[in-house]
Coordinates of C-alpha atoms and ligand atoms in Angstrom, one line a residue:
X1 CA 7.3 25.7 71.6
X2 CA 4.9 22.9 70.8
X3 CA 2.1 24.7 69.2
X4 CA -1.7 24.3 70.1
X5 CA -2.8 24.5 66.9
X6 CA -1.1 24.0 63.3
X7 CA -2.2 23.7 59.9
X8 CA -2.3 20.1 58.3
X9 CA -1.7 20.7 54.6
X10 CA -1.3 17.5 52.0
X11 CA 1.5 17.6 49.9
X12 CA -0.6 17.2 47.1
X13 CA -2.4 20.4 47.3
X14 CA -0.3 22.6 45.4
X15 CA -0.5 20.3 42.6
X16 CA -4.3 20.6 43.0
X17 CA -4.3 24.1 43.2
X18 CA -1.9 24.5 40.1
X19 CA -4.1 22.5 37.8
X20 CA -7.2 24.7 38.7
X21 CA -5.5 27.9 38.1
X22 CA -4.3 26.7 34.8
X23 CA -7.7 25.5 33.8
X24 CA -9.3 28.6 32.8
X25 CA -12.1 28.1 35.5
X26 CA -11.2 29.0 39.1
X27 CA -14.8 30.0 40.5
X28 CA -17.2 27.3 41.7
X29 CA -17.2 24.7 38.9
X30 CA -16.4 21.0 38.5
X31 CA -13.9 20.7 41.4
X32 CA -16.4 22.0 44.0
X33 CA -18.7 19.2 42.4
X34 CA -16.1 16.6 42.9
X35 CA -15.4 18.0 46.2
X36 CA -19.2 17.7 47.4
X37 CA -19.4 14.3 45.9
X38 CA -16.6 13.0 48.1
X39 CA -18.0 14.9 51.2
X40 CA -21.5 13.1 50.6
X41 CA -19.8 9.8 50.6
X42 CA -17.5 10.5 53.6
X43 CA -20.5 11.7 55.7
X44 CA -22.8 9.6 54.6
X45 CA -25.4 12.2 53.8
X46 CA -26.6 13.2 50.0
X47 CA -27.7 16.5 51.1
X48 CA -24.4 19.0 51.2
X49 CA -23.5 22.4 50.5
X50 CA -20.2 23.5 50.6
X51 CA -19.7 27.6 51.4
X52 CA -16.7 29.8 51.8
X53 CA -16.5 29.6 55.8
X54 CA -18.2 27.9 58.3
X55 CA -19.7 31.5 59.4
X56 CA -21.2 31.6 56.3
X57 CA -22.6 28.3 56.8
X58 CA -24.1 29.4 60.5
X59 CA -25.4 32.5 58.7
X60 CA -27.1 30.4 56.0
X61 CA -28.6 27.9 58.5
X62 CA -30.1 30.5 60.7
X63 CA -31.7 31.9 57.5
X64 CA -33.2 28.7 56.5
X65 CA -34.6 27.9 60.1
X66 CA -35.7 31.3 61.0
X67 CA -37.2 32.8 57.5
X68 CA -38.8 29.9 56.3
X69 CA -41.2 31.8 54.5
X70 CA -38.3 33.4 52.5
X71 CA -39.5 36.8 53.0
X72 CA -35.9 37.8 53.6
X73 CA -36.9 39.8 56.7
X74 CA -35.3 39.3 59.7
X75 CA -37.4 37.6 62.6
X76 CA -37.4 40.5 65.0
X77 CA -37.7 39.1 68.6
X78 CA -37.1 35.6 68.0
X79 CA -34.8 33.9 70.4
X80 CA -31.9 31.5 69.8
X81 CA -30.8 29.4 72.6
X82 CA -27.0 29.2 72.3
X83 CA -23.6 28.7 74.3
X84 CA -21.4 31.3 75.2
X85 CA -18.2 29.0 75.1
X86 CA -17.6 29.0 71.4
X87 CA -16.1 31.3 68.9
X88 CA -17.6 34.2 68.4
X89 CA -18.8 33.4 65.0
X90 CA -21.5 31.0 66.5
X91 CA -23.1 34.3 68.1
X92 CA -22.3 37.1 65.6
X93 CA -24.3 35.1 63.0
X94 CA -27.4 35.2 65.6
X95 CA -26.9 38.9 65.9
X96 CA -26.6 39.4 62.1
X97 CA -29.9 37.4 61.5
X98 CA -31.8 40.0 63.6
X99 CA -32.3 37.6 66.5
X100 CA -31.6 37.5 70.4
X101 CA -29.1 35.1 71.8
X102 CA -30.2 33.5 75.1
X103 CA -27.3 31.9 76.8
X104 CA -27.7 28.2 78.1
X105 CA -25.4 27.2 80.9
X106 CA -22.3 25.0 80.0
X107 CA -21.7 21.7 81.7
X108 CA -18.3 21.5 83.1
X109 CA -18.2 17.9 82.5
X110 CA -18.7 18.2 78.8
X111 CA -18.0 21.9 78.1
X112 CA -21.0 21.6 75.8
X113 CA -24.4 23.1 76.6
X114 CA -26.1 21.9 79.9
X115 CA -29.2 20.1 78.6
X116 CA -31.0 20.6 81.7
X117 CA -30.8 24.4 81.7
X118 CA -31.5 24.1 77.9
X119 CA -34.9 22.2 78.7
X120 CA -35.8 24.8 81.1
X121 CA -35.1 27.7 78.6
X122 CA -37.2 26.5 75.5
X123 CA -40.3 29.0 75.3
X124 CA -42.7 29.6 72.4
X125 CA -40.0 32.7 71.5
X126 CA -37.2 30.0 70.8
X127 CA -36.7 30.1 67.3
X128 CA -33.7 27.9 66.9
X129 CA -31.1 26.0 69.2
X130 CA -27.4 26.5 68.3
X131 CA -25.1 23.8 70.1
X132 CA -21.3 23.6 69.6
X133 CA -19.6 20.1 70.0
X134 CA -16.6 21.6 72.1
X135 CA -13.3 20.4 71.3
X136 CA -15.0 17.9 69.1
X137 CA -16.9 16.0 72.1
X138 CA -20.5 15.4 70.5
X139 CA -23.7 17.0 72.3
X140 CA -25.9 14.2 73.7
X141 CA -28.1 14.7 70.6
X142 CA -30.5 11.6 71.4
X143 CA -31.3 13.5 74.7
X144 CA -31.6 16.9 72.9
X145 CA -34.2 15.2 70.5
X146 CA -36.1 14.1 73.5
X147 CA -36.4 17.6 75.2
X148 CA -37.7 18.8 71.6
X149 CA -40.1 16.2 71.6
X150 CA -41.4 17.4 75.2
X151 CA -41.1 21.0 74.2
X152 CA -43.3 20.4 71.1
X153 CA -45.8 18.6 73.0
X154 CA -46.1 21.6 75.3
X155 CA -45.6 24.6 72.8
X156 CA -46.9 23.2 69.6
X157 CA -43.8 23.9 67.9
X158 CA -40.4 22.4 67.5
X159 CA -37.4 24.7 67.4
X160 CA -34.9 23.6 64.7
X161 CA -31.7 22.4 66.1
X162 CA -28.2 23.9 64.1
X163 CA -25.0 21.8 65.2
X164 CA -21.8 24.0 65.1
X165 CA -19.5 21.1 63.9
X166 CA -16.4 23.4 63.6
X167 CA -14.4 21.5 66.0
X168 CA -15.8 18.2 65.5
X169 CA -14.6 16.7 61.7
X170 CA -14.4 13.0 62.1
X171 CA -16.4 12.9 65.6
X172 CA -19.2 10.4 65.6
X173 CA -22.5 10.1 67.7
X174 CA -24.2 6.4 67.7
X175 CA -21.8 5.3 65.3
X176 CA -22.7 8.0 62.7
X177 CA -20.8 11.2 61.8
X178 CA -22.1 14.4 63.0
X179 CA -24.8 15.6 60.2
X180 CA -26.7 12.6 60.4
X181 CA -29.1 13.2 63.4
X182 CA -31.8 15.2 61.8
X183 CA -30.4 18.8 62.2
X184 CA -28.4 21.1 59.9
X185 CA -25.0 20.4 60.9
X186 CA -21.9 23.2 59.8
X187 CA -18.3 22.3 59.6
X188 CA -15.6 24.6 59.1
X189 CA -12.4 24.2 56.7
X190 CA -10.7 27.1 58.1
X191 CA -6.8 27.0 58.5
X192 CA -6.2 25.3 61.8
X193 CA -9.1 23.0 62.0
X194 CA -8.5 19.1 61.3
X195 CA -9.4 19.6 57.6
X196 CA -8.8 22.7 55.8
X197 CA -9.6 24.1 52.4
X198 CA -7.8 27.4 53.1
X199 CA -10.9 29.0 54.0
X200 CA -14.4 27.3 53.5
X201 CA -17.1 25.2 55.2
X202 CA -20.1 22.7 54.8
X203 CA -23.6 23.0 55.6
X204 CA -25.0 19.3 55.8
X205 CA -28.8 19.4 55.9
X206 CA -31.5 16.8 56.9
X207 CA -33.9 16.9 53.7
X208 CA -33.4 17.5 50.0
X209 CA -36.0 20.5 50.0
X210 CA -33.8 22.4 52.6
X211 CA -30.3 21.4 50.6
X212 CA -32.0 22.6 47.3
X213 CA -33.0 26.2 49.1
X214 CA -29.3 26.1 50.8
X215 CA -27.9 25.8 47.5
X216 CA -29.8 28.6 45.8
X217 CA -29.0 31.0 48.7
X218 CA -25.5 30.5 48.9
X219 CA -25.4 32.1 45.4
X220 CA -27.4 35.1 45.3
X221 CA -30.6 33.0 45.5
X222 CA -29.9 32.0 41.8
X223 CA -30.4 28.2 40.9
X224 CA -27.5 27.2 38.9
X225 CA -29.1 23.6 38.4
X226 CA -31.7 25.2 35.8
X227 CA -30.4 24.7 32.5
X228 CA -30.0 27.7 30.3
X229 CA -30.1 30.1 33.0
X230 CA -28.3 32.5 31.3
X231 CA -30.7 32.8 28.5
X232 CA -34.0 32.3 30.1
X233 CA -33.3 34.8 32.9
X234 CA -34.9 32.7 35.4
X235 CA -36.8 34.6 38.0
X236 CA -35.2 34.7 41.4
X237 CA -37.9 34.1 44.4
X238 CA -35.6 35.1 47.3
X239 CA -32.2 37.0 47.6
X240 CA -29.3 35.1 48.4
X241 CA -25.7 35.5 49.5
X242 CA -22.2 35.2 48.1
X243 CA -21.6 32.4 50.3
X244 CA -20.1 29.8 47.5
X245 CA -16.9 27.7 47.7
X246 CA -14.5 28.2 44.5
X247 CA -12.4 25.6 42.6
X248 CA -9.3 26.8 44.1
X249 CA -10.3 26.2 47.7
X250 CA -12.1 22.7 46.7
X251 CA -8.8 21.5 45.1
X252 CA -7.0 22.1 48.4
X253 CA -10.0 20.3 50.2
X254 CA -9.8 17.3 47.9
X255 CA -6.1 16.8 48.6
X256 CA -6.6 17.2 52.5
X257 CA -9.7 15.1 52.5
X258 CA -7.6 11.9 51.2
X259 CA -5.3 12.1 54.2
X260 CA -8.2 13.2 56.7
X261 CA -8.2 9.6 58.4
X262 CA -4.3 9.5 59.1
X263 CA -4.7 13.1 60.5
X264 CA -7.5 12.0 62.8
X265 CA -5.9 8.9 63.8
X266 CA -2.7 11.0 65.2
X267 CA -5.4 13.3 67.1
X268 CA -6.9 10.3 68.5
X269 CA -3.9 8.4 69.2
X270 CA -2.4 11.3 71.2
X271 CA -5.7 11.8 73.2
X272 CA -5.8 8.3 74.2
X273 CA -2.2 8.5 75.4
X274 CA -3.3 11.4 77.5
X275 CA -6.4 9.6 78.9
X276 CA -4.2 6.7 80.0
X277 CA -1.5 8.8 81.4
X278 CA -3.5 11.7 83.1
X279 CA -6.5 10.0 84.6
X280 CA -6.1 10.2 88.6
X281 CA -3.2 12.7 88.3
X282 CA -3.5 15.4 90.9
X283 CA -5.1 18.5 90.2
X284 CA -6.4 17.5 87.0
X285 CA -9.7 16.2 85.9
X286 CA -10.5 14.8 82.4
X287 CA -13.8 15.9 80.4
X288 CA -16.5 13.0 80.0
X289 CA -16.1 10.1 77.8
X290 CA -19.4 8.4 76.9
X291 CA -19.4 5.0 75.2
X292 CA -21.8 6.1 72.7
X293 CA -19.8 8.9 71.0
X294 CA -16.3 9.4 69.7
X295 CA -14.8 12.9 70.0
X296 CA -12.7 14.4 67.0
X297 CA -10.2 16.0 69.8
X298 CA -9.6 19.1 67.9
X299 CA -7.8 20.3 71.1
X300 CA -7.5 18.2 74.3
X301 CA -9.4 19.8 77.3
X302 CA -8.3 19.5 80.7
X303 CA -9.9 20.8 84.0
X304 CA -7.0 21.7 86.2
X305 CA -6.5 23.4 89.8
X306 CA -4.7 26.7 89.9
X307 CA -5.4 27.4 86.3
X308 CA -3.0 30.5 86.2
X309 CA 0.0 28.7 87.6
X310 CA -0.7 25.5 85.5
X311 CA -0.7 27.9 82.2
X312 CA 2.7 29.5 83.4
X313 CA 4.3 26.0 84.3
X314 CA 3.3 24.6 80.9
X315 CA 4.4 27.8 79.0
X316 CA 7.9 28.0 80.8
X317 CA 8.3 24.2 79.6
X318 CA 7.7 25.0 76.0
X319 CA 4.1 23.7 75.8
X320 CA 1.5 26.2 74.6
X321 CA -1.6 26.0 76.1
X322 CA -5.0 28.0 76.3
X323 CA -8.6 28.3 77.0
X324 CA -9.0 28.6 73.2
X325 CA -12.4 30.6 73.3
X326 CA -13.1 33.3 75.7
X327 CA -16.7 33.4 77.1
X328 CA -18.9 35.3 74.6
X329 CA -21.2 36.5 77.1
X330 CA -18.7 39.2 78.8
X331 CA -18.1 40.9 75.4
X332 CA -19.7 44.3 75.2
X333 CA -21.3 43.5 72.0
X334 CA -23.5 40.8 73.8
X335 CA -23.9 42.6 77.0
X336 CA -27.7 43.1 76.8
X337 CA -28.0 39.3 77.0
X338 CA -26.0 38.5 80.2
X339 CA -27.4 35.9 82.8
X340 CA -26.6 34.2 85.5
X341 CA -24.1 30.9 84.2
X342 CA -22.7 29.0 87.3
X343 CA -21.6 26.2 85.2
X344 CA -19.7 28.5 82.9
X345 CA -17.8 30.0 85.5
X346 CA -17.0 26.9 86.9
X347 CA -15.6 25.7 83.6
X348 CA -13.6 28.9 82.6
X349 CA -12.1 28.6 85.8
X350 CA -10.5 25.3 85.5
X351 CA -10.5 24.9 81.5
X352 CA -7.3 24.5 79.6
X353 CA -6.7 23.0 76.5
X354 CA -3.5 21.0 75.5
X355 CA -1.6 20.3 72.2
X356 CA -2.9 16.9 70.6
X357 CA -2.5 17.1 66.9
X358 CA -0.6 15.4 64.5
X359 CA 2.6 17.7 65.1
X360 CA 2.9 16.4 68.6
X361 CA 5.5 13.5 68.6
X362 CA 5.5 10.7 70.9
X363 CA 8.5 12.5 72.8
X364 CA 6.2 15.8 72.6
X365 CA 3.3 13.8 74.5
X366 CA 5.7 12.4 76.9
X367 CA 7.3 15.6 77.6
X368 CA 3.6 17.3 78.1
X369 CA 2.5 14.6 80.4
X370 CA 5.6 14.6 82.5
X371 CA 5.5 18.3 82.8
X372 CA 1.9 18.1 84.3
X373 CA 2.8 14.9 86.5
X374 CA 5.7 17.6 88.1
X375 CA 2.8 19.7 89.6
X376 CA 2.7 23.3 89.4
Ligands
LIG401 C1 -13.6 28.0 63.5 C2 -15.0 28.0 64.2 C3 -16.2 28.7 63.4 C4 -15.9 29.6 62.3 O1 -15.6 29.1 61.1 P1 -14.7 29.6 60.0 O2 -14.7 28.8 58.8 O3 -13.5 30.1 60.6 O4 -15.6 30.9 59.5 C5 -17.5 28.9 64.1 N1 -17.6 28.1 65.4 C6 -16.7 27.5 66.0 C7 -16.8 26.6 67.2 C8 -15.2 27.4 65.1 O5 -14.2 26.9 66.3

């Protein structure tokens, strides 16, 4: 079976981990610092904070934008506009922060939020907007920013945007990696993402002030950068979490970061092959490819006719395919927030993702294309 996802692990990772294990320091230390410096350079933004998962990053981001006063109290009644087509972590963190998810419909052409629907749903109760760059294809961030300009002119407030970039390591919008467009961006370094630290995540921030607060809140609210912290017993102005990364995970990350360009190239090369071979094939539609952005293709999404038959046809041929994420709005835990979402209905009727990562060999990808071209 050709798997849909697989761990991409550098052969240099065990030696890096071994050095940390023998160093007498396995918590957050010099290797985390080194990893963060490498990430700053890679993303091109100095304001970054590693955390122990993408989910922790989302928790932290929502706290930063909905509790700006630092009271630590939940913002009861505030709404967060969000997508139902994502890993549940995106939406569980909204509930965990005492906020109400409000569904934005999904555009079947991109599998991202439908920005027309989003524009209609912004109200004075909107505290934040969470978008997911589905399968690594960037949301139209310039259009989103223009919508927020209009909303600000009408309501007098501008809701913060949090970009869930968990699928999108390496994706670019208008030539820049995600995390450089004025919003808070969260990456996940979970096992089967493009780039893993075992478990881990990254918060990329638009300002030095937000970064300073994020770095405090990720470790109990304590500022580690104050000298002689242990002696002076500096006051803690607001409570924080245990969300920091440790040197063991950072060592895995440093090893994998060194190979991430090669890994991404293989994902993109396979995606370009599918683009060429599958355009115009009966019963298959590709998603949008806008010239101002580059997808990371964490998986390769297709919109297919007769989806159940397609899934069986591919599985019988030894190719693992799936929708990847169930629609979140149908879970019992999210029942109170249900809404009419015709775009999402259409998308999930047809959406299937096929394997595209580095483990998909030339022979594998030919087999996948030929199997699709046979029909189902
Ligand atoms: C993986 C994922 C997350 C969660 O990341 P973790 O590092 O596993 O906590 C959040 N959102 C999306 C869209 C994801 O795919």
